[in-house]
Coordinates of C-alpha atoms in Angstrom, one line a residue:
M19 CA 44.1 97.7 39.1
S20 CA 44.8 97.4 35.4
A21 CA 41.3 95.9 34.9
L22 CA 39.8 98.8 36.7
R23 CA 41.9 101.3 34.6
K24 CA 40.6 99.6 31.5
K25 CA 37.0 99.7 32.7
F26 CA 36.8 103.2 34.0
G27 CA 39.6 105.0 32.0
D28 CA 43.0 106.3 32.8
D29 CA 41.7 109.6 34.3
Y30 CA 40.0 107.7 37.2
Q31 CA 41.7 106.8 40.4
V32 CA 40.2 104.1 42.6
V33 CA 39.9 104.9 46.3
T34 CA 38.2 103.2 49.2
T35 CA 35.9 105.1 51.6
S36 CA 35.0 102.3 54.0
S37 CA 36.4 99.2 55.5
S38 CA 34.2 97.0 53.3
G39 CA 35.1 98.9 50.1
G40 CA 36.6 95.9 48.2
G41 CA 40.2 95.8 49.4
F42 CA 41.7 98.9 47.8
N43 CA 44.2 100.8 49.9
Q44 CA 44.2 104.6 50.3
A45 CA 46.4 106.8 52.4
A46 CA 44.6 107.7 55.6
P47 CA 43.8 111.5 55.5
E48 CA 44.1 113.7 58.5
K49 CA 41.0 113.3 60.6
K50 CA 39.1 116.4 61.7
K51 CA 38.0 116.8 65.2
K52 CA 34.8 115.0 65.6
R53 CA 32.0 117.4 66.2
Q54 CA 28.5 116.9 67.6
R55 CA 26.0 115.6 65.2
F56 CA 22.3 116.5 65.2
V57 CA 21.3 113.0 63.7
D58 CA 23.5 110.0 64.2
K59 CA 24.4 107.6 61.4
N60 CA 21.9 105.1 62.8
G61 CA 19.1 107.8 62.7
R62 CA 18.9 108.6 66.4
C63 CA 18.4 112.3 67.0
N64 CA 20.8 113.8 69.6
V65 CA 18.2 116.0 71.3
Q66 CA 17.3 116.1 74.9
H67 CA 14.4 118.1 76.4
G68 CA 15.1 119.8 79.7
N69 CA 13.6 122.3 82.1
L70 CA 10.1 121.2 81.3
G71 CA 8.7 122.3 84.6
G72 CA 5.0 121.6 84.9
E73 CA 4.8 120.3 81.4
T74 CA 5.8 116.7 82.5
S75 CA 2.2 116.1 83.3
R76 CA 1.5 116.0 79.6
Y77 CA 3.3 112.7 79.4
L78 CA 0.8 111.1 81.8
S79 CA -2.2 112.3 79.7
D80 CA -0.9 110.1 76.9
L81 CA 0.2 107.2 79.1
F82 CA 0.0 104.5 76.4
T83 CA 2.3 106.4 74.0
T84 CA 4.6 107.1 76.9
L85 CA 4.9 103.4 77.7
V86 CA 5.5 102.5 74.0
D87 CA 8.2 105.1 73.7
L88 CA 10.1 103.8 76.7
K89 CA 13.1 101.5 76.3
W90 CA 12.5 97.8 76.5
R91 CA 14.1 97.4 80.0
W92 CA 11.6 99.9 81.4
N93 CA 8.7 98.3 79.6
L94 CA 9.5 94.9 81.1
F95 CA 10.0 96.3 84.5
I96 CA 6.6 98.1 84.4
F97 CA 5.0 94.9 83.0
I98 CA 6.2 92.7 85.8
L99 CA 5.6 95.3 88.5
T100 CA 2.0 96.0 87.4
Y101 CA 1.0 92.4 87.4
T102 CA 2.8 91.7 90.8
V103 CA 1.1 94.6 92.5
A104 CA -2.3 93.8 91.1
W105 CA -2.0 90.1 92.2
L106 CA -0.9 91.0 95.7
F107 CA -3.6 93.6 96.0
M108 CA -6.4 91.3 95.0
A109 CA -5.1 88.4 97.1
S110 CA -5.0 90.8 100.1
M111 CA -8.7 91.7 99.4
W112 CA -9.7 88.0 99.5
W113 CA -7.7 87.5 102.7
V114 CA -9.3 90.6 104.3
I115 CA -12.8 89.2 103.5
A116 CA -11.9 85.8 105.0
F117 CA -10.4 87.5 108.1
I118 CA -13.5 89.7 108.7
R119 CA -15.9 86.8 108.4
G120 CA -13.8 84.6 110.7
D121 CA -13.2 82.0 108.0
L122 CA -9.5 81.7 109.1
N123 CA -10.5 80.6 112.7
Q124 CA -13.1 78.1 111.6
A125 CA -11.3 76.6 108.7
H126 CA -11.5 73.0 110.0
D127 CA -15.1 73.1 111.0
D128 CA -17.1 70.9 108.6
K129 CA -20.4 72.4 109.5
Y130 CA -19.3 76.0 108.8
T131 CA -19.7 77.4 105.3
P132 CA -16.9 79.9 104.6
C133 CA -16.9 82.6 101.8
V134 CA -14.1 80.8 99.9
A135 CA -13.6 77.2 100.6
N136 CA -10.1 76.0 101.7
V137 CA -8.7 79.5 102.3
H138 CA -6.9 79.3 105.6
N139 CA -4.2 82.0 105.3
F140 CA -2.7 84.6 102.9
P141 CA -0.9 82.1 100.7
S142 CA -4.0 80.2 100.1
A143 CA -5.9 83.4 99.3
F144 CA -3.1 84.3 96.8
L145 CA -3.4 80.9 95.2
F146 CA -7.2 81.3 94.9
F147 CA -6.8 84.6 93.1
I148 CA -4.2 83.2 90.7
E149 CA -6.4 80.2 89.9
T150 CA -9.4 82.5 89.3
E151 CA -7.5 85.2 87.3
A152 CA -5.7 82.7 85.1
T153 CA -8.9 80.6 84.7
I154 CA -7.0 77.5 85.8
G155 CA -9.7 76.2 88.1
Y156 CA -8.3 73.3 90.1
G157 CA -11.6 72.9 91.9
Y158 CA -10.1 72.7 95.4
R159 CA -10.7 76.4 96.3
Y160 CA -14.0 77.9 95.2
I161 CA -16.4 80.7 96.2
T162 CA -19.7 79.8 97.9
D163 CA -23.2 81.4 97.7
K164 CA -23.1 82.5 101.3
C165 CA -20.7 85.4 100.6
P166 CA -22.3 88.3 98.7
E167 CA -19.2 90.5 99.3
G168 CA -17.1 87.8 97.7
I169 CA -19.3 87.8 94.6
I170 CA -18.9 91.6 94.2
L171 CA -15.1 91.3 94.7
F172 CA -15.0 88.5 92.1
L173 CA -16.8 90.8 89.5
F174 CA -14.4 93.7 90.2
Q175 CA -11.4 91.3 89.9
S176 CA -12.6 90.1 86.5
I177 CA -13.1 93.7 85.2
L178 CA -9.8 95.0 86.6
G179 CA -7.9 92.0 85.2
S180 CA -9.3 92.5 81.7
I181 CA -8.2 96.2 81.7
V182 CA -4.7 95.4 82.9
D183 CA -4.3 92.6 80.4
A184 CA -5.5 94.8 77.5
F185 CA -3.3 97.7 78.5
L186 CA 0.0 95.9 79.1
I187 CA -0.3 93.2 76.5
G188 CA -1.4 95.8 73.9
C189 CA 1.5 98.0 74.9
M190 CA 4.0 95.1 74.5
F191 CA 2.4 94.0 71.2
I192 CA 2.7 97.5 69.7
K193 CA 6.2 97.9 70.8
M194 CA 7.2 94.5 69.3
S195 CA 5.5 95.3 66.0
Q196 CA 7.0 98.7 65.6
P197 CA 8.7 99.0 62.2
K198 CA 11.8 100.6 63.7
K199 CA 13.7 97.3 63.3
R200 CA 12.7 97.2 59.6
A201 CA 14.8 100.3 59.2
E202 CA 17.9 98.2 60.2
T203 CA 17.7 96.5 56.8
L204 CA 17.6 99.8 54.9
M205 CA 21.1 100.9 54.1
F206 CA 22.6 104.3 53.4
S207 CA 26.1 104.9 52.0
E208 CA 28.7 106.0 54.5
H209 CA 29.7 109.0 52.4
A210 CA 28.1 111.4 50.0
A211 CA 29.8 112.4 46.8
I212 CA 29.9 115.5 44.6
S213 CA 30.8 115.2 40.9
M214 CA 29.6 116.0 37.5
R215 CA 26.5 114.2 36.1
D216 CA 24.8 115.1 32.9
G217 CA 27.0 118.2 32.7
K218 CA 25.8 119.5 36.1
L219 CA 27.5 119.5 39.5
T220 CA 25.5 117.0 41.6
L221 CA 25.5 115.8 45.2
M222 CA 24.9 112.1 45.3
F223 CA 24.4 109.3 48.0
R224 CA 23.2 105.8 47.8
V225 CA 20.3 103.9 49.4
G226 CA 19.5 100.2 49.4
N227 CA 17.1 97.6 50.7
L228 CA 18.5 94.3 52.1
R229 CA 15.2 92.5 52.2
N230 CA 13.3 90.9 49.3
S231 CA 10.0 92.5 50.6
H232 CA 9.4 95.8 49.1
M233 CA 8.9 99.3 50.6
V234 CA 5.6 100.4 49.2
S235 CA 5.3 104.1 48.3
A236 CA 8.9 104.8 49.3
Q237 CA 9.8 108.5 49.3
I238 CA 13.0 110.2 50.2
R239 CA 13.6 113.8 51.5
C240 CA 16.7 115.7 52.4
K241 CA 17.3 118.6 54.8
L242 CA 20.3 120.8 55.2
L243 CA 21.1 121.9 58.8
K244 CA 23.2 124.9 58.9
S245 CA 23.5 127.8 61.3
R246 CA 23.2 131.3 59.8
Q247 CA 22.6 134.9 60.8
T248 CA 19.8 137.0 59.2
P249 CA 20.4 140.5 57.8
E250 CA 18.6 141.8 60.9
G251 CA 21.2 140.2 63.2
E252 CA 19.1 137.2 64.3
F253 CA 21.1 134.0 64.8
L254 CA 19.4 130.8 63.6
P255 CA 21.0 127.7 65.0
L256 CA 20.5 124.6 62.9
D257 CA 18.4 126.4 60.3
Q258 CA 16.6 123.8 58.1
L259 CA 16.7 124.1 54.3
E260 CA 15.2 121.8 51.8
L261 CA 17.4 120.0 49.3
D262 CA 15.5 119.1 46.1
V263 CA 16.1 115.4 45.2
G264 CA 13.5 115.3 42.5
F265 CA 10.3 116.5 44.0
S266 CA 9.3 118.5 40.9
T267 CA 10.1 115.6 38.6
G268 CA 8.8 112.7 40.8
A269 CA 12.3 111.3 41.2
D270 CA 11.9 111.3 45.0
Q271 CA 9.3 108.4 44.6
L272 CA 11.6 105.3 44.8
F273 CA 11.1 101.8 43.4
L274 CA 13.6 100.4 45.9
V275 CA 14.2 96.9 44.8
S276 CA 17.9 97.5 44.1
P277 CA 20.4 100.1 45.4
L278 CA 19.6 103.6 44.0
T279 CA 21.8 106.7 43.8
I280 CA 19.9 109.8 44.9
C281 CA 20.9 113.0 43.2
H282 CA 20.6 116.7 44.1
V283 CA 21.5 119.0 41.3
I284 CA 23.5 122.0 42.5
D285 CA 22.1 125.1 40.7
S286 CA 21.2 128.7 41.5
K287 CA 18.2 127.5 43.6
S288 CA 20.4 125.0 45.7
P289 CA 21.8 126.0 49.1
F290 CA 25.2 124.7 47.8
Y291 CA 25.2 127.2 44.9
D292 CA 28.4 128.8 46.2
L293 CA 30.0 125.7 47.7
S294 CA 33.4 124.8 46.3
L295 CA 36.2 122.4 47.2
R296 CA 38.0 125.2 49.1
S297 CA 35.0 126.6 51.0
M298 CA 34.0 123.1 52.0
Q299 CA 37.1 122.9 54.2
T300 CA 35.7 125.7 56.4
E301 CA 32.0 125.1 56.1
Q302 CA 30.0 123.4 58.8
F303 CA 26.7 121.7 57.8
E304 CA 24.8 118.5 58.1
I305 CA 22.7 116.8 55.5
V306 CA 19.8 114.8 57.0
V307 CA 18.3 112.1 54.8
I308 CA 14.8 110.7 55.6
L309 CA 13.5 107.6 53.8
E310 CA 9.8 106.8 54.4
G311 CA 7.7 103.9 53.1
I312 CA 5.1 101.3 54.0
V313 CA 6.3 97.9 55.1
E314 CA 4.8 95.4 52.6
T315 CA 4.4 92.6 55.2
T316 CA 2.8 94.6 58.0
G317 CA 1.3 97.7 56.3
M318 CA 2.9 100.0 58.8
T319 CA 4.8 103.1 57.9
C320 CA 8.6 102.9 58.4
Q321 CA 11.1 105.7 58.5
A322 CA 14.9 105.4 58.2
R323 CA 17.2 108.3 58.8
T324 CA 20.9 109.1 58.5
S325 CA 23.1 112.2 58.1
Y326 CA 26.2 113.4 56.4
T327 CA 28.5 116.0 57.8
E328 CA 30.8 118.2 55.7
D329 CA 33.8 115.8 56.3
E330 CA 31.7 112.9 55.0
V331 CA 31.0 114.6 51.6
L332 CA 33.7 113.6 49.1
W333 CA 34.4 116.1 46.3
G334 CA 35.2 114.6 42.9
H335 CA 34.0 111.1 43.7
R336 CA 31.5 108.7 42.2
F337 CA 30.0 105.4 43.4
F338 CA 31.0 102.1 42.1
P339 CA 28.4 100.2 40.1
V340 CA 26.9 97.3 42.1
I341 CA 24.4 95.7 39.7
S342 CA 25.5 93.1 37.2
L343 CA 23.6 90.9 34.8
E344 CA 23.8 87.2 35.5
E345 CA 22.1 84.3 33.8
G346 CA 18.4 84.9 34.3
F347 CA 18.6 87.6 37.0
F348 CA 20.4 90.7 38.2
K349 CA 22.9 90.4 40.9
V350 CA 23.7 93.2 43.5
D351 CA 27.2 93.2 45.0
Y352 CA 26.9 94.9 48.4
S353 CA 30.6 94.7 48.9
Q354 CA 30.9 97.8 46.7
F355 CA 27.9 99.6 48.1
H356 CA 30.0 102.2 50.0
G357 CA 32.9 102.3 47.6
T358 CA 33.8 105.3 45.5
F359 CA 36.4 106.3 43.0
E360 CA 37.8 109.7 41.9
V361 CA 36.6 111.4 38.7
P362 CA 37.7 114.7 37.2
T363 CA 35.6 117.4 38.8
P364 CA 36.1 121.2 38.7
P365 CA 37.0 122.5 42.2
H366 CA 35.0 125.7 41.7
S367 CA 31.4 126.3 42.8
V368 CA 28.6 126.6 40.3
K369 CA 28.4 130.3 41.0
E370 CA 32.0 130.8 40.1
Q371 CA 31.7 128.6 37.0
E372 CA 28.8 130.7 35.8
E373 CA 30.5 134.0 36.5
S374 CA 33.7 132.8 34.7
L375 CA 31.6 131.6 31.7
L376 CA 29.9 135.0 31.4
L377 CA 33.2 136.8 31.6
S378 CA 34.8 134.6 29.0
S379 CA 32.0 134.7 26.5
P380 CA 32.1 137.5 23.9
L381 CA 29.5 140.3 24.3
T382 CA 27.0 140.5 21.5
A383 CA 25.0 143.6 20.7
P384 CA 21.3 143.3 21.0
S385 CA 19.6 142.5 17.7
L386 CA 17.6 145.2 16.1
C387 CA 14.9 142.7 15.2
Q388 CA 14.4 141.9 18.9
S389 CA 14.4 145.5 20.1
A390 CA 11.9 148.3 19.5
G391 CA 12.6 150.0 16.2
G392 CA 14.3 146.9 14.7
V393 CA 14.6 146.4 10.9
T394 CA 13.7 143.0 9.5
E395 CA 13.8 141.7 6.0
G396 CA 10.7 142.9 4.0
S397 CA 9.5 145.2 6.7
G398 CA 11.2 147.8 9.0
T399 CA 9.8 149.3 12.2
L400 CA 11.3 152.2 14.1
E401 CA 9.0 153.1 17.0
G402 CA 6.1 154.7 15.1
L403 CA 7.7 154.4 11.6
E404 CA 6.7 151.3 9.7
L405 CA 8.1 150.5 6.3
Q406 CA 6.7 147.6 4.2
S407 CA 8.2 146.6 0.9
D408 CA 5.9 144.8 -1.5
A409 CA 7.2 143.2 -4.6
E410 CA 4.3 144.5 -6.6
T411 CA 3.3 147.8 -5.0
A412 CA 6.5 149.0 -3.3
S413 CA 4.2 151.0 -0.9
I414 CA 5.5 153.0 2.0
N415 CA 3.2 153.1 5.1
I416 CA 3.9 155.7 7.6
A417 CA 2.3 155.0 11.0
T418 CA 1.9 157.5 13.8
P419 CA 5.5 158.8 14.5
M420 CA 6.7 159.2 18.0
P421 CA 9.2 161.9 19.1
T422 CA 12.8 160.7 18.6
N423 CA 13.8 161.9 22.0
K424 CA 11.8 159.0 23.5
L425 CA 14.1 156.5 21.8
P426 CA 16.9 154.8 23.7
A427 CA 20.4 156.2 23.3
K428 CA 21.6 153.4 21.0
L429 CA 18.6 153.9 18.7
Q430 CA 19.1 157.7 18.7
K431 CA 22.6 157.1 17.4
L432 CA 21.2 154.7 14.8
T433 CA 18.6 157.2 13.5
G434 CA 21.4 159.9 13.3
R435 CA 19.8 162.3 15.7
E436 CA 23.1 163.6 17.0
A437 CA 24.2 164.5 13.4
P438 CA 22.5 167.1 11.2
I439 CA 19.1 166.0 10.0
R440 CA 20.0 165.7 6.3
D441 CA 23.6 164.6 6.6
G442 CA 22.7 161.0 7.3
M443 CA 20.1 160.7 4.5
P444 CA 20.9 158.8 1.4
R445 CA 21.3 160.7 -1.8
K446 CA 18.4 159.0 -3.5
L447 CA 16.2 159.7 -0.6
L448 CA 17.0 163.4 -0.7
R449 CA 15.8 163.5 -4.3
M450 CA 12.7 161.6 -3.3
S451 CA 11.9 164.0 -0.5
S452 CA 12.2 167.0 -2.9
E453 CA 10.4 165.5 -5.9
I454 CA 7.8 163.2 -4.5
T455 CA 4.9 165.0 -2.9
Y456 CA 1.8 163.7 -1.3
N457 CA -1.6 165.2 -0.5
L458 CA -2.4 165.5 3.2
G459 CA -6.0 164.7 2.5
D460 CA -5.0 161.1 1.8
L461 CA -3.8 160.7 5.4
P462 CA -6.0 160.0 8.4
V463 CA -7.1 163.1 10.4
K464 CA -4.8 162.1 13.3
L465 CA -1.8 161.9 11.0
Q466 CA -2.7 165.2 9.3
R467 CA -2.6 167.0 12.7
I468 CA 0.8 165.4 13.5
S469 CA 2.2 166.2 10.1
S470 CA 1.2 169.9 10.5
A471 CA 3.3 170.2 13.6
P472 CA 6.6 172.0 13.1
G473 CA 9.6 169.8 12.8
V474 CA 7.7 166.6 12.4
A475 CA 8.4 166.3 8.7
E476 CA 12.1 166.5 9.1
E477 CA 12.0 163.9 11.9
R478 CA 10.0 161.6 9.8
L479 CA 12.4 161.9 6.9
Q480 CA 15.3 161.3 9.3
Q481 CA 13.6 158.1 10.6
I482 CA 12.8 157.0 7.0
S483 CA 16.4 157.5 6.1
A484 CA 17.6 155.3 9.0
V485 CA 15.3 152.5 7.8
L486 CA 16.0 152.8 4.1
S487 CA 19.8 153.2 4.4
P488 CA 20.5 149.4 4.5
N489 CA 17.7 148.7 2.0
E490 CA 18.5 151.6 -0.4
D491 CA 19.6 149.5 -3.3
R492 CA 16.8 147.0 -2.9
L493 CA 14.0 149.6 -2.7
A494 CA 15.3 152.1 -5.3
P495 CA 14.0 150.1 -8.3
K496 CA 10.6 149.7 -6.7
L497 CA 10.4 153.5 -6.1
G498 CA 11.3 154.3 -9.7
L499 CA 14.9 155.3 -9.0
V500 CA 17.6 153.5 -10.9
G501 CA 21.3 154.4 -10.4
G502 CA 20.4 157.8 -8.9
A503 CA 18.5 158.9 -12.0
E504 CA 15.3 160.9 -12.0
P505 CA 12.0 159.2 -11.4
I506 CA 11.0 157.3 -14.5
S507 CA 7.3 158.2 -14.3
Q508 CA 4.9 159.7 -11.8
S509 CA 1.8 159.4 -13.9
V510 CA -1.1 157.3 -12.6
T511 CA -0.9 155.0 -15.6
D512 CA 2.7 154.0 -14.8
L513 CA 1.9 153.0 -11.3
P514 CA 1.0 149.4 -10.3
P515 CA -2.7 148.6 -10.2
K516 CA -2.9 148.8 -6.4
L517 CA -1.4 152.2 -6.3
Q518 CA -3.6 153.3 -9.2
R519 CA -6.6 152.4 -7.1
L520 CA -5.1 154.1 -4.1
A521 CA -4.3 157.3 -6.1
G522 CA -7.8 157.3 -7.7
G523 CA -6.5 156.7 -11.2
G524 CA -9.1 154.1 -12.0
V525 CA -11.9 156.6 -11.4
G526 CA -10.5 159.7 -13.1
G527 CA -8.4 160.8 -10.2
V528 CA -5.8 163.6 -10.1
G529 CA -2.5 161.9 -10.1
I530 CA -0.1 160.9 -7.3
G531 CA -1.1 162.0 -3.9
G532 CA -4.6 163.0 -5.1
R533 CA -8.0 161.5 -4.6
M534 CA -11.4 162.6 -5.6
D535 CA -12.9 164.9 -3.0
G536 CA -16.3 163.5 -3.7
H537 CA -15.3 160.4 -1.8
L538 CA -14.3 162.4 1.3
P539 CA -16.6 163.5 4.1
P540 CA -17.5 167.2 4.1
K541 CA -15.2 168.0 7.0
L542 CA -12.1 166.5 5.2
R543 CA -13.0 168.2 2.0
K544 CA -13.0 171.6 3.9
I545 CA -9.6 170.8 5.4
N546 CA -8.2 169.8 2.0
S547 CA -9.4 173.0 0.4
E548 CA -7.9 175.1 3.3
R549 CA -4.5 173.3 3.0
F550 CA -4.4 173.6 -0.8
T551 CA -5.1 177.4 -0.4
G552 CA -2.3 177.7 2.2
L553 CA 0.2 175.8 0.0
S554 CA -0.6 177.9 -3.1
L555 CA -0.1 181.1 -1.1
K556 CA 3.3 179.9 0.1

């Protein structure tokens, strides 16, 4: 025991789950009442078909398969009975021919030529048929050329004998070569176990191959049989659900040369998502395991089956390792094939663990850079407002603004819509809004129309203030505001080269916000003249 403690740690407790589990003792738990299984441990399905009515004739339409599916005792009985009846029938036919021709009465007349020589009674006719059918040919009894009906019966006997031999011998050969007995050397663990593996709650069981010959293209599948009731009130007895044992990753394709532990990860897609140690005491289910593969020696497909009920699933257990490295080979110890030992495992279901994890984790507010209207370093976007800070140009680009009432509630609070419009604006931005002007002719036509709408300018300033508030100190030097002082210069010559070109300074423009009207289309020049006239009147 101390060696095992040293090998597996002090937290592990060794238990035994079978009579061949290595000699460790465990207190016998209280046994549940044994319930009816759908699939036995040996793979036999406990299903009987009844009340077929007139459907029994379908079995005769596929007589060969029906005979192969019968048990051995019935196969042997039918085999012996068929040959006995056929031999007696054909012997009777030969005796009838001899009786009709009168060969039985003139058997000792040397001048008389009978149909079959030396056939005096029924036993002699039976011996003649056996010698002919088995091609023994002693030479004492033989057919003569004076009996055409005997020649026809001989041909019929040969054809019928070949058919009976092919049918019965073929049936026996197929039944003997069936790979069902190959499944006897494929082992499944007596219990399944649930424990943590790779940080996930996992259902595990073990399979093994006792022969040195391999199972080619071995594949394993699992089905969960559990009765349930649909929301519409329909009761589904033994509803079949698929248990993923690695279909998506290819882990269900086995290289079965040594015992393997098959795993089913319990997650949100698993039928055991809400299964816990407590709920397993009241649950009723059955896990059917199906292992298929091609027998290497015969090339026939073999299928092995077993099942695990809820009382055969051990919570918090893990299988013993059975492979050890010897000198020049790996050794498999099948004495520990069914053995398990306890490991620390949370008794809660995966669903409960995820819910508790969500409740215990601190709530984090959504990042503004991930939501609409977020502010990022170097650029800020608030719905239609887009602010880009350039180290050289310090330009402000105003995109098409959207009404603030379309923003979410949290963003409306961030933009200060619930407060007065100018209360939340920075002091420096208020000076900028009153001193820095721009010409509407520099804006696209669509923005000019939006800007002329009542209340849009105030909403734009409000949105700009929300974006500039965290970046006020960083953007003030670029906009010409230092420590709340007045703008240093607004002349074209004091602007960076890019802004000079934008303002038209390089071509004799008109200062900030102005642009030569000669570069505008006639329609825009007319709009500019009308707007300048309106501003001057005001």
